[in-house]
PDB file of C-alpha atoms in Angstrom:
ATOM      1  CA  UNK A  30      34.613  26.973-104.628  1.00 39.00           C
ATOM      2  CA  UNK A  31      33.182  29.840-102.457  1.00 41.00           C
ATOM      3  CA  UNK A  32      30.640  31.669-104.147  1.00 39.00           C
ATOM      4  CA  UNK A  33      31.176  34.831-102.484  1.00 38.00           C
ATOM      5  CA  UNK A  34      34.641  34.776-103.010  1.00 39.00           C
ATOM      6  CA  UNK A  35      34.674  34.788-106.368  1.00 40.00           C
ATOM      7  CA  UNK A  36      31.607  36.980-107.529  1.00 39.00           C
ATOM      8  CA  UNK A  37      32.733  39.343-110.553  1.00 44.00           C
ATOM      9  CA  UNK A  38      29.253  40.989-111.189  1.00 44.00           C
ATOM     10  CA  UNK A  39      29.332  44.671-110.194  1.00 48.00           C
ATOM     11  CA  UNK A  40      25.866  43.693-108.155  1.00 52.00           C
ATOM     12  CA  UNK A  41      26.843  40.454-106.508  1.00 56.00           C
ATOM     13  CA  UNK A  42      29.993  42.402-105.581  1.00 56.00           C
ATOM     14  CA  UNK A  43      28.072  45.284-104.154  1.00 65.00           C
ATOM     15  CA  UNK A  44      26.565  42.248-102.119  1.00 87.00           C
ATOM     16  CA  UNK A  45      29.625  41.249-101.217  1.00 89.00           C
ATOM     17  CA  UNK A  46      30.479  44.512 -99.101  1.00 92.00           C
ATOM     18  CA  UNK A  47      27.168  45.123 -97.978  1.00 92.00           C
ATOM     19  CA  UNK A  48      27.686  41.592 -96.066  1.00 92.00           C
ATOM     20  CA  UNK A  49      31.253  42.302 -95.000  1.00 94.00           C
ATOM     21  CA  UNK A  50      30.274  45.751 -93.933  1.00 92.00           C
ATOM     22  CA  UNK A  51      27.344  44.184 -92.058  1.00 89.00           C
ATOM     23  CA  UNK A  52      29.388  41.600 -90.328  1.00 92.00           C
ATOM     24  CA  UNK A  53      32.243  44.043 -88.953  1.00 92.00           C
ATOM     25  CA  UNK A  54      29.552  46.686 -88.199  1.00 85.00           C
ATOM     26  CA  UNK A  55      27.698  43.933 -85.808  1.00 80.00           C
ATOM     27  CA  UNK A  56      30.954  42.637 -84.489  1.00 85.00           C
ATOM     28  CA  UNK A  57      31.458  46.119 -83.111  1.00 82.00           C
ATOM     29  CA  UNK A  58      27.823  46.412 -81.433  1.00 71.00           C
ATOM     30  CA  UNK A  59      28.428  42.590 -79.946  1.00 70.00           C
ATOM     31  CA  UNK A  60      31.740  43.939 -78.424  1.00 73.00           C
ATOM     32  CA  UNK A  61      33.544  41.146 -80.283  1.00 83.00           C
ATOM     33  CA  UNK A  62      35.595  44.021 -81.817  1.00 88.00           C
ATOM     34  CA  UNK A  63      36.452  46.552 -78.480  1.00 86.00           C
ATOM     35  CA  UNK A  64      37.415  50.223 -78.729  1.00 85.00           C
ATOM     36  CA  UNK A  65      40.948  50.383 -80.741  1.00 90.00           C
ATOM     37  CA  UNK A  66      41.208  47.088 -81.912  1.00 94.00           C
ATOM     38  CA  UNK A  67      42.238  46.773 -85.257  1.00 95.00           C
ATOM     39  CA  UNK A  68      40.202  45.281 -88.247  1.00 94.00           C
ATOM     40  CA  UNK A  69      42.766  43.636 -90.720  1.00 94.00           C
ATOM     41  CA  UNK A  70      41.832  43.131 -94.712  1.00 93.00           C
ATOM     42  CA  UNK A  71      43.588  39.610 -94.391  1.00 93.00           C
ATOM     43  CA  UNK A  72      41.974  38.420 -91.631  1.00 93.00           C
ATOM     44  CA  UNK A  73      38.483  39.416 -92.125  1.00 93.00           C
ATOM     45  CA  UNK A  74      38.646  38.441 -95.729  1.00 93.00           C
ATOM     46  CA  UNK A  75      39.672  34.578 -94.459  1.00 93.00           C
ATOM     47  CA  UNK A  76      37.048  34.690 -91.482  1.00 92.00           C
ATOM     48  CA  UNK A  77      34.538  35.523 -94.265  1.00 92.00           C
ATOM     49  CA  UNK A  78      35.559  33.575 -96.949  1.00 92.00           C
ATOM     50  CA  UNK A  79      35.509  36.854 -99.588  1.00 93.00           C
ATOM     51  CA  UNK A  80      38.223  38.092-101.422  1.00 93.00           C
ATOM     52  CA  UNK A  81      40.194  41.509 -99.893  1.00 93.00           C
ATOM     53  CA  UNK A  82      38.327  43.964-102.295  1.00 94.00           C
ATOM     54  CA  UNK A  83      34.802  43.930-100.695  1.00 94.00           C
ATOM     55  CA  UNK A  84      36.629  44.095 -96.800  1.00 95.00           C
ATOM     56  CA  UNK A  85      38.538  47.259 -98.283  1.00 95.00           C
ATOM     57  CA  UNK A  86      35.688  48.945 -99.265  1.00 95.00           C
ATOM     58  CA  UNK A  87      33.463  48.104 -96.331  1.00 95.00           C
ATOM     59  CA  UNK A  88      36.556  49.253 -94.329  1.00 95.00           C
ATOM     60  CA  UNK A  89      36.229  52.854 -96.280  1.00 94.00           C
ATOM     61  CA  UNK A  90      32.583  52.950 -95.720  1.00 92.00           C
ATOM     62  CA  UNK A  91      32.849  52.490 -91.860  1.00 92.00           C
ATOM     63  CA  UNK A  92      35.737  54.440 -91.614  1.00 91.00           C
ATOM     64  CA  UNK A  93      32.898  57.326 -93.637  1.00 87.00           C
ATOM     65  CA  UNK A  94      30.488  56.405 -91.068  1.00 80.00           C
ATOM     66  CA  UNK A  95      32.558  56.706 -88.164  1.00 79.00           C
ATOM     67  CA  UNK A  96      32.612  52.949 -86.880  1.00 84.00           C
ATOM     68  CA  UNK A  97      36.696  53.196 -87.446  1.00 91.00           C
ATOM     69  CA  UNK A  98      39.121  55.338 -87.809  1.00 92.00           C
ATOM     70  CA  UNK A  99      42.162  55.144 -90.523  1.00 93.00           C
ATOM     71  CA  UNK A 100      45.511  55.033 -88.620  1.00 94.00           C
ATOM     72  CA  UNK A 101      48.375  55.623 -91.648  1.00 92.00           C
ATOM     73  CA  UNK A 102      50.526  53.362 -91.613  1.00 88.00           C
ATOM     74  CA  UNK A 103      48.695  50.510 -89.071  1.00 91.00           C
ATOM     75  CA  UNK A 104      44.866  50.744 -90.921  1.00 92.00           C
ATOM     76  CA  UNK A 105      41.740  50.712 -89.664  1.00 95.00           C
ATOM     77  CA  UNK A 106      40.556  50.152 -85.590  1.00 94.00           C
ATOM     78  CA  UNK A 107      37.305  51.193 -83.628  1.00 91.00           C
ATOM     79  CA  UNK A 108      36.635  53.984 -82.713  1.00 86.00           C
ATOM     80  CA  UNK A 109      36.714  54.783 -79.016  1.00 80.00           C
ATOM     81  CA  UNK A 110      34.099  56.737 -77.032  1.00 74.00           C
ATOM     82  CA  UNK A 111      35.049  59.887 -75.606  1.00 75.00           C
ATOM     83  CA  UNK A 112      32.799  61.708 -73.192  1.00 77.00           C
ATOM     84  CA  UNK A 113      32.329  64.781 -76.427  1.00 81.00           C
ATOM     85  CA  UNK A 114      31.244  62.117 -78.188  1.00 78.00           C
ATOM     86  CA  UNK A 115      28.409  60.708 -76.389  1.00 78.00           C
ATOM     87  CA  UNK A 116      27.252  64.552 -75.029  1.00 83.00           C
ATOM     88  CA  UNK A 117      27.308  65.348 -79.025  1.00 84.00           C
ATOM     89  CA  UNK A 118      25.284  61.837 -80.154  1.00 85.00           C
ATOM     90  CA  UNK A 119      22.312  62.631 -76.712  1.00 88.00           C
ATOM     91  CA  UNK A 120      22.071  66.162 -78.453  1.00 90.00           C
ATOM     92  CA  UNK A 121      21.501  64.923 -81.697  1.00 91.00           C
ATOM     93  CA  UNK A 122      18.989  61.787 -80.043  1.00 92.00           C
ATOM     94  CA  UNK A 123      17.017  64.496 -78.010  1.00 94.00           C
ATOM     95  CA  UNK A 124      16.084  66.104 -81.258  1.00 95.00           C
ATOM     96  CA  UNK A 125      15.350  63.285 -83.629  1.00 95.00           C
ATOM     97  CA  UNK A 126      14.306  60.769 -81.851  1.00 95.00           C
ATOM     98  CA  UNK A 127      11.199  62.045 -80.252  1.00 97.00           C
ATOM     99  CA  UNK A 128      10.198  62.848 -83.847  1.00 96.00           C
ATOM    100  CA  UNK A 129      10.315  59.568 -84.913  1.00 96.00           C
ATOM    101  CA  UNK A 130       8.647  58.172 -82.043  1.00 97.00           C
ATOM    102  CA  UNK A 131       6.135  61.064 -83.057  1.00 97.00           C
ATOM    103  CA  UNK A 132       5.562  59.833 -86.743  1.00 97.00           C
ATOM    104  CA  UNK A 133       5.540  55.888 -85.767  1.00 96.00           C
ATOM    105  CA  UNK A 134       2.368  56.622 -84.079  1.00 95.00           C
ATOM    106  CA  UNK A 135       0.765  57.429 -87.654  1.00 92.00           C
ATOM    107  CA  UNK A 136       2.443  54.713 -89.543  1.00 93.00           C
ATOM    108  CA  UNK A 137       3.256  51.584 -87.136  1.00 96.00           C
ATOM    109  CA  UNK A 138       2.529  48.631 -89.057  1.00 94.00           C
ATOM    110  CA  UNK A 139       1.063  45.902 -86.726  1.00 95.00           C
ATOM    111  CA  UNK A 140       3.563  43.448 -87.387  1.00 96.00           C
ATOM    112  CA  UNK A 141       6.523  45.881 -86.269  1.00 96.00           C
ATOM    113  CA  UNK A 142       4.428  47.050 -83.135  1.00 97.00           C
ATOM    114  CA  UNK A 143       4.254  43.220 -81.746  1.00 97.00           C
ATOM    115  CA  UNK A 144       7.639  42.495 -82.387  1.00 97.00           C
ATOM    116  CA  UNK A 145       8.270  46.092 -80.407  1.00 97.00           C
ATOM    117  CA  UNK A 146       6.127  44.912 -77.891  1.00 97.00           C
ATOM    118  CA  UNK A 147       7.802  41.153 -77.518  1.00 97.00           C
ATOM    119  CA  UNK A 148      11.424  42.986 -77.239  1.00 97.00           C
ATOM    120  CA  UNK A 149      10.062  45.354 -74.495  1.00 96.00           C
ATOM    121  CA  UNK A 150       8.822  42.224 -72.437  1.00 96.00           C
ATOM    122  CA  UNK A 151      11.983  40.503 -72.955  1.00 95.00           C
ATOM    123  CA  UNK A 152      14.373  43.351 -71.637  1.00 93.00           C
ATOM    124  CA  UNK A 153      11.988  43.602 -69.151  1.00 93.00           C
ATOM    125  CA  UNK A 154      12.272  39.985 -67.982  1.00 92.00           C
ATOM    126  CA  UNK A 155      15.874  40.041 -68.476  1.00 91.00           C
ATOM    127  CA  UNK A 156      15.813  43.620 -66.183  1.00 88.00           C
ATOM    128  CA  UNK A 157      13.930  41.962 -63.194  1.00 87.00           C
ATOM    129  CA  UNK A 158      16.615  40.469 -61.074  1.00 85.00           C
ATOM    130  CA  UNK A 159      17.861  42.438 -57.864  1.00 79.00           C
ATOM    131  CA  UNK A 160      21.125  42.122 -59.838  1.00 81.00           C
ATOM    132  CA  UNK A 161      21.055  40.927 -63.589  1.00 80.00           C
ATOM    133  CA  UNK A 162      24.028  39.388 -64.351  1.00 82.00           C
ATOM    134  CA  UNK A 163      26.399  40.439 -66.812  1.00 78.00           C
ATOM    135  CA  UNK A 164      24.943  38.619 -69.669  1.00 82.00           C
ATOM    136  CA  UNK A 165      21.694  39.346 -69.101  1.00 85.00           C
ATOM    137  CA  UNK A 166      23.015  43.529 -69.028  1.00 83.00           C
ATOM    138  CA  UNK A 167      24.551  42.418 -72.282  1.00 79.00           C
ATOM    139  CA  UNK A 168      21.344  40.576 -74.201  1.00 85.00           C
ATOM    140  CA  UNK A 169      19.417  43.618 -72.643  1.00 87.00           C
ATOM    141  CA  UNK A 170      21.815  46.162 -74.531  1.00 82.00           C
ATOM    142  CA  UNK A 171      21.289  44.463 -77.844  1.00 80.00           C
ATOM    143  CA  UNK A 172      18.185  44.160 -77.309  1.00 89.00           C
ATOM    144  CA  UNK A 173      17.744  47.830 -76.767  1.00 89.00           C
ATOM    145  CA  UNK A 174      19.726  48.636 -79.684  1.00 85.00           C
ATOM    146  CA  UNK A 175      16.821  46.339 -81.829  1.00 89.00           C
ATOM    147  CA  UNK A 176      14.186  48.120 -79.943  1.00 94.00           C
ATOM    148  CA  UNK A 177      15.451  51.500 -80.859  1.00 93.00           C
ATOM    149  CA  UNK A 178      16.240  50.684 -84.558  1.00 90.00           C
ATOM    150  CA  UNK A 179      13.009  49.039 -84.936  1.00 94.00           C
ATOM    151  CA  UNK A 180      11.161  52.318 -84.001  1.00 95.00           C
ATOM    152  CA  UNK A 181      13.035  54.393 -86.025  1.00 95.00           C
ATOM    153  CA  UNK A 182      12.410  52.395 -89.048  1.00 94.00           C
ATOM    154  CA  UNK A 183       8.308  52.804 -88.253  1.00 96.00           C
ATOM    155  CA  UNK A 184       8.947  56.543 -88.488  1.00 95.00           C
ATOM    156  CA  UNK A 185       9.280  55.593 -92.526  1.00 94.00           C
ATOM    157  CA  UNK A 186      11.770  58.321 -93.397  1.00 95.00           C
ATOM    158  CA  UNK A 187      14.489  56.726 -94.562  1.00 93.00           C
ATOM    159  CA  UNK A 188      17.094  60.030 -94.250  1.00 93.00           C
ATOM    160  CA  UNK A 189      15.518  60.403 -90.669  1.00 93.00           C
ATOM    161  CA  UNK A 190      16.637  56.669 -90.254  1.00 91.00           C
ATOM    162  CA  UNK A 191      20.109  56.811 -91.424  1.00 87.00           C
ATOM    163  CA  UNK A 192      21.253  59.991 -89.432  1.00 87.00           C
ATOM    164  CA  UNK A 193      19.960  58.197 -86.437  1.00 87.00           C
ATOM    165  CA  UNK A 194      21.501  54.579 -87.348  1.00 80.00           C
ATOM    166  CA  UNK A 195      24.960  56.775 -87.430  1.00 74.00           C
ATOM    167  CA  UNK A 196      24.525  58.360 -83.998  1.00 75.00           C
ATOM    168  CA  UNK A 197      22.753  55.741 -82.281  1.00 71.00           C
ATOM    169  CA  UNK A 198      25.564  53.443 -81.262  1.00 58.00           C
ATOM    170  CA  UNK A 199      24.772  50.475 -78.627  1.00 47.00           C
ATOM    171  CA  UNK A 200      28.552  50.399 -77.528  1.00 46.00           C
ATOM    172  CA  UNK A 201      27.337  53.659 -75.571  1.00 51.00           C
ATOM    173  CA  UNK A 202      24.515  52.268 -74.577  1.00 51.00           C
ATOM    174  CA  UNK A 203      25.606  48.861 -73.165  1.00 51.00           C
ATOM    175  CA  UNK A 204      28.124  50.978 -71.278  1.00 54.00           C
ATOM    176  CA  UNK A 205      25.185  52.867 -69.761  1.00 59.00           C
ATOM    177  CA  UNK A 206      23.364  49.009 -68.725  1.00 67.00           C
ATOM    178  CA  UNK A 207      26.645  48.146 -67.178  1.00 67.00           C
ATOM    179  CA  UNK A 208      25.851  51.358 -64.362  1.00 68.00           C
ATOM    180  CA  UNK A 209      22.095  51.341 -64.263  1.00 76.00           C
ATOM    181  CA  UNK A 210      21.034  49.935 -61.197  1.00 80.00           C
ATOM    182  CA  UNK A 211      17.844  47.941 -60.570  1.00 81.00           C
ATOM    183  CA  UNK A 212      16.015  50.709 -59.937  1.00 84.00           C
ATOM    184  CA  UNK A 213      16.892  52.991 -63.204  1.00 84.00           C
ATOM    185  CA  UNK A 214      17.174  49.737 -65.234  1.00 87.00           C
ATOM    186  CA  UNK A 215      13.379  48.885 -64.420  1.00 86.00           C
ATOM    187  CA  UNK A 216      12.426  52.283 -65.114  1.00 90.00           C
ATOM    188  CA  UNK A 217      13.904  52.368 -68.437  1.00 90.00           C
ATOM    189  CA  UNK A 218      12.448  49.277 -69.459  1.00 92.00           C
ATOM    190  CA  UNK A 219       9.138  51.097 -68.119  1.00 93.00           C
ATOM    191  CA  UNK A 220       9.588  53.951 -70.827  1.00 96.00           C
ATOM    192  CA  UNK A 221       9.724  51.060 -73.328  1.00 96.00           C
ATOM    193  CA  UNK A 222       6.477  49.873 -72.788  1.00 96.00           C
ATOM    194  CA  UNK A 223       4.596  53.620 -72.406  1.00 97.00           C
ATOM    195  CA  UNK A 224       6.466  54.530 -75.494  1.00 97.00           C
ATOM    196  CA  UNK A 225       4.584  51.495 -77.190  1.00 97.00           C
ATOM    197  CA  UNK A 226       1.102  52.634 -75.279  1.00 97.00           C
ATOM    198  CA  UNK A 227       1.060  56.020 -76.912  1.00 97.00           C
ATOM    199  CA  UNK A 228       1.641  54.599 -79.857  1.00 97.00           C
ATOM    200  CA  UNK A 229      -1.167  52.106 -79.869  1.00 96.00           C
ATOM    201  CA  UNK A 230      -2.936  55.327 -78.891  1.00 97.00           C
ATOM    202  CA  UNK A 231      -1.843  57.018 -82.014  1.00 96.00           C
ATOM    203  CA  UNK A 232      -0.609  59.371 -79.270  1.00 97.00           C
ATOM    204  CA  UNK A 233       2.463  61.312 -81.209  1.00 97.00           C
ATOM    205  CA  UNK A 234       3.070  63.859 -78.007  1.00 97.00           C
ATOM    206  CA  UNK A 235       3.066  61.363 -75.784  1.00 98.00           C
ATOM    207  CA  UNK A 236       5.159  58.959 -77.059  1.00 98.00           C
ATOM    208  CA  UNK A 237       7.354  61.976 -78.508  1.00 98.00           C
ATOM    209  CA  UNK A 238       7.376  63.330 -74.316  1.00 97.00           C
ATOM    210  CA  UNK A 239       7.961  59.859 -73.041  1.00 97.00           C
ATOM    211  CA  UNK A 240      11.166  59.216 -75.459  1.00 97.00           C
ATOM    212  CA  UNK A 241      12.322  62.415 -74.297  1.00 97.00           C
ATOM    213  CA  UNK A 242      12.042  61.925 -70.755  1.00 96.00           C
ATOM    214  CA  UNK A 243      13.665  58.287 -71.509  1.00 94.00           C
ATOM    215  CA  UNK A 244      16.674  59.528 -73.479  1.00 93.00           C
ATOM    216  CA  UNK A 245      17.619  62.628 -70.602  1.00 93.00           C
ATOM    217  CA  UNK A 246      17.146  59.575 -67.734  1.00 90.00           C
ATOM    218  CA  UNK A 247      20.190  58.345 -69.902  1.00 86.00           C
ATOM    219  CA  UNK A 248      22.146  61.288 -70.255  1.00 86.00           C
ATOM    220  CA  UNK A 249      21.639  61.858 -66.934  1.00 85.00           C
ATOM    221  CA  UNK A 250      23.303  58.425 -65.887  1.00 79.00           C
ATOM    222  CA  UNK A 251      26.131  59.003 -68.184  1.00 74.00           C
ATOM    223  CA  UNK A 252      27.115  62.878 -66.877  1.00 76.00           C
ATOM    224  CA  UNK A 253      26.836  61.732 -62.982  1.00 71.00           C
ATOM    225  CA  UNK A 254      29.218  58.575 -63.947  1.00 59.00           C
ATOM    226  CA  UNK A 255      31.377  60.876 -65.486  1.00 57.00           C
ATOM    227  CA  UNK A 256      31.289  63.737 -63.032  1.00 54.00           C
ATOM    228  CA  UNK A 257      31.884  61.207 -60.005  1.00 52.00           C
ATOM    229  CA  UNK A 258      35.422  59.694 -61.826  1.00 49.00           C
ATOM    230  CA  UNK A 259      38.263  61.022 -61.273  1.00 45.00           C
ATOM    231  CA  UNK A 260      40.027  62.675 -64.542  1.00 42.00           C
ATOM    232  CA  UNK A 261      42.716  60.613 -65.072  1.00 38.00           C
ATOM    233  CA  UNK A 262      40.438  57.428 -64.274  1.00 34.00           C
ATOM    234  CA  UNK A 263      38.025  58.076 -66.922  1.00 37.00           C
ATOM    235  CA  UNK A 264      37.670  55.638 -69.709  1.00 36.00           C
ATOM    236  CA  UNK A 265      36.079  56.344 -73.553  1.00 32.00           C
ATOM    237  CA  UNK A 266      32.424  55.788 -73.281  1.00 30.00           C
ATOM    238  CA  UNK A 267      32.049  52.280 -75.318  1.00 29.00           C
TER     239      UNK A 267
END
């Protein structure tokens, strides 16, 4: 008998939705679940091996977070991208995330700063080819996504962290890998590493300029894509 399937504890069942909520939310940053695909209580619940009540209430919590979207009638399906959306989510980045790049200089434990350091070198590796291939673009943008979280977390405010982990969505940012050339890949993976350099500095205006500077190269990127397709051509960021 499943032991997660059958857990009747109000904590082990809090445990159950926390991994359910978990799973779906990382099936949507993997691309395994794409812009409007729909995530089904049956089918998750058998893929998972839980009972329907913890996949309905992670459902309601995404659906709060906006990860999906409630369609009456049909359920729940991911959200798609539009170009509002990722504008809105660079305004809110430019803001907060040079602030916690600002604070991690004060309170970046070693341990986090060499695993920040090894995910850098990696993307940077991964970045060198005159043309990374498509699953290389793809390890990069979860990698990013890592790198990102990872220095949010260092900031060690937890509110700061969960705005951020609400805004900060990879499926924008792997779109963004997908159009970088080797030139503007290279020199994001460049920020990565100066980021990490004022912080081993204890630095917090310099890493705080360099993640600005590294977040408007990105918004950049995405308003020239944008501006350069033709209206009825353009697809949801994702």
């Amino acid at each position: 008998m499943n032991k997660v399937s059958h857990l009747d504890a109000a904590p082990a069942a809090r445990t159950a939705t926390a991994q359910v909520h978990e799973a779906i939310k990382q099936g949507i940053l993997d691309g395994h679940y794409r812009p409007h695909d729909y995530i089904r209580e049956t089918s998750m619940a058998r893929e998972l091996k839980v009972s329907r009540t913890p996949v309905r209430e992670a459902l309601r919590e995404l659906v709060s977070e906006g990860w999906l979207e409630a369609i009456p009638h049909h359920g729940a399906r991911v959200v798609a991208w539009t170009e509002r959306d990722a504008r809105e989510v660079f305004e809110l980045r430019l803001v907060l995330e040079p602030m916690a790049a600002g604070m991690a200089c004060r309170l970046m434990e070693p341990s986090r700063l060499k695993q920040l350091e090894a995910l850098a070198s990696r993307m940077e590796v991964l970045a060198e080819p005159m043309e990374p291939t498509a699953e290389a673009r793809n390890e990069i943008a979860v990698l990013n996504h890592e790198f990102h979280r990872e220095l949010i977390r260092a900031s060690n405010n937890q509110r700061l962290y969960t705005v951020l982990d609400m805004v900060v969505r990879t499926s924008i940012i792997r779109r963004n890998f997908d159009l970088y050339d080797r030139e503007a890949m290279q020199r994001s993976m460049r920020h990565h590493h100066e980021i990490l350099q004022a912080i081993r500095a204890q630095s917090p205006g310099w890493a705080e300029s360099i993640m600005h500077a590294h977040l408007l190269s990105a918004r950049k990127l995405h308003e020239s894509v944008a501006d350069a397709a033709p209206r009825d051509r353009q697809e949801p960021l994702s």
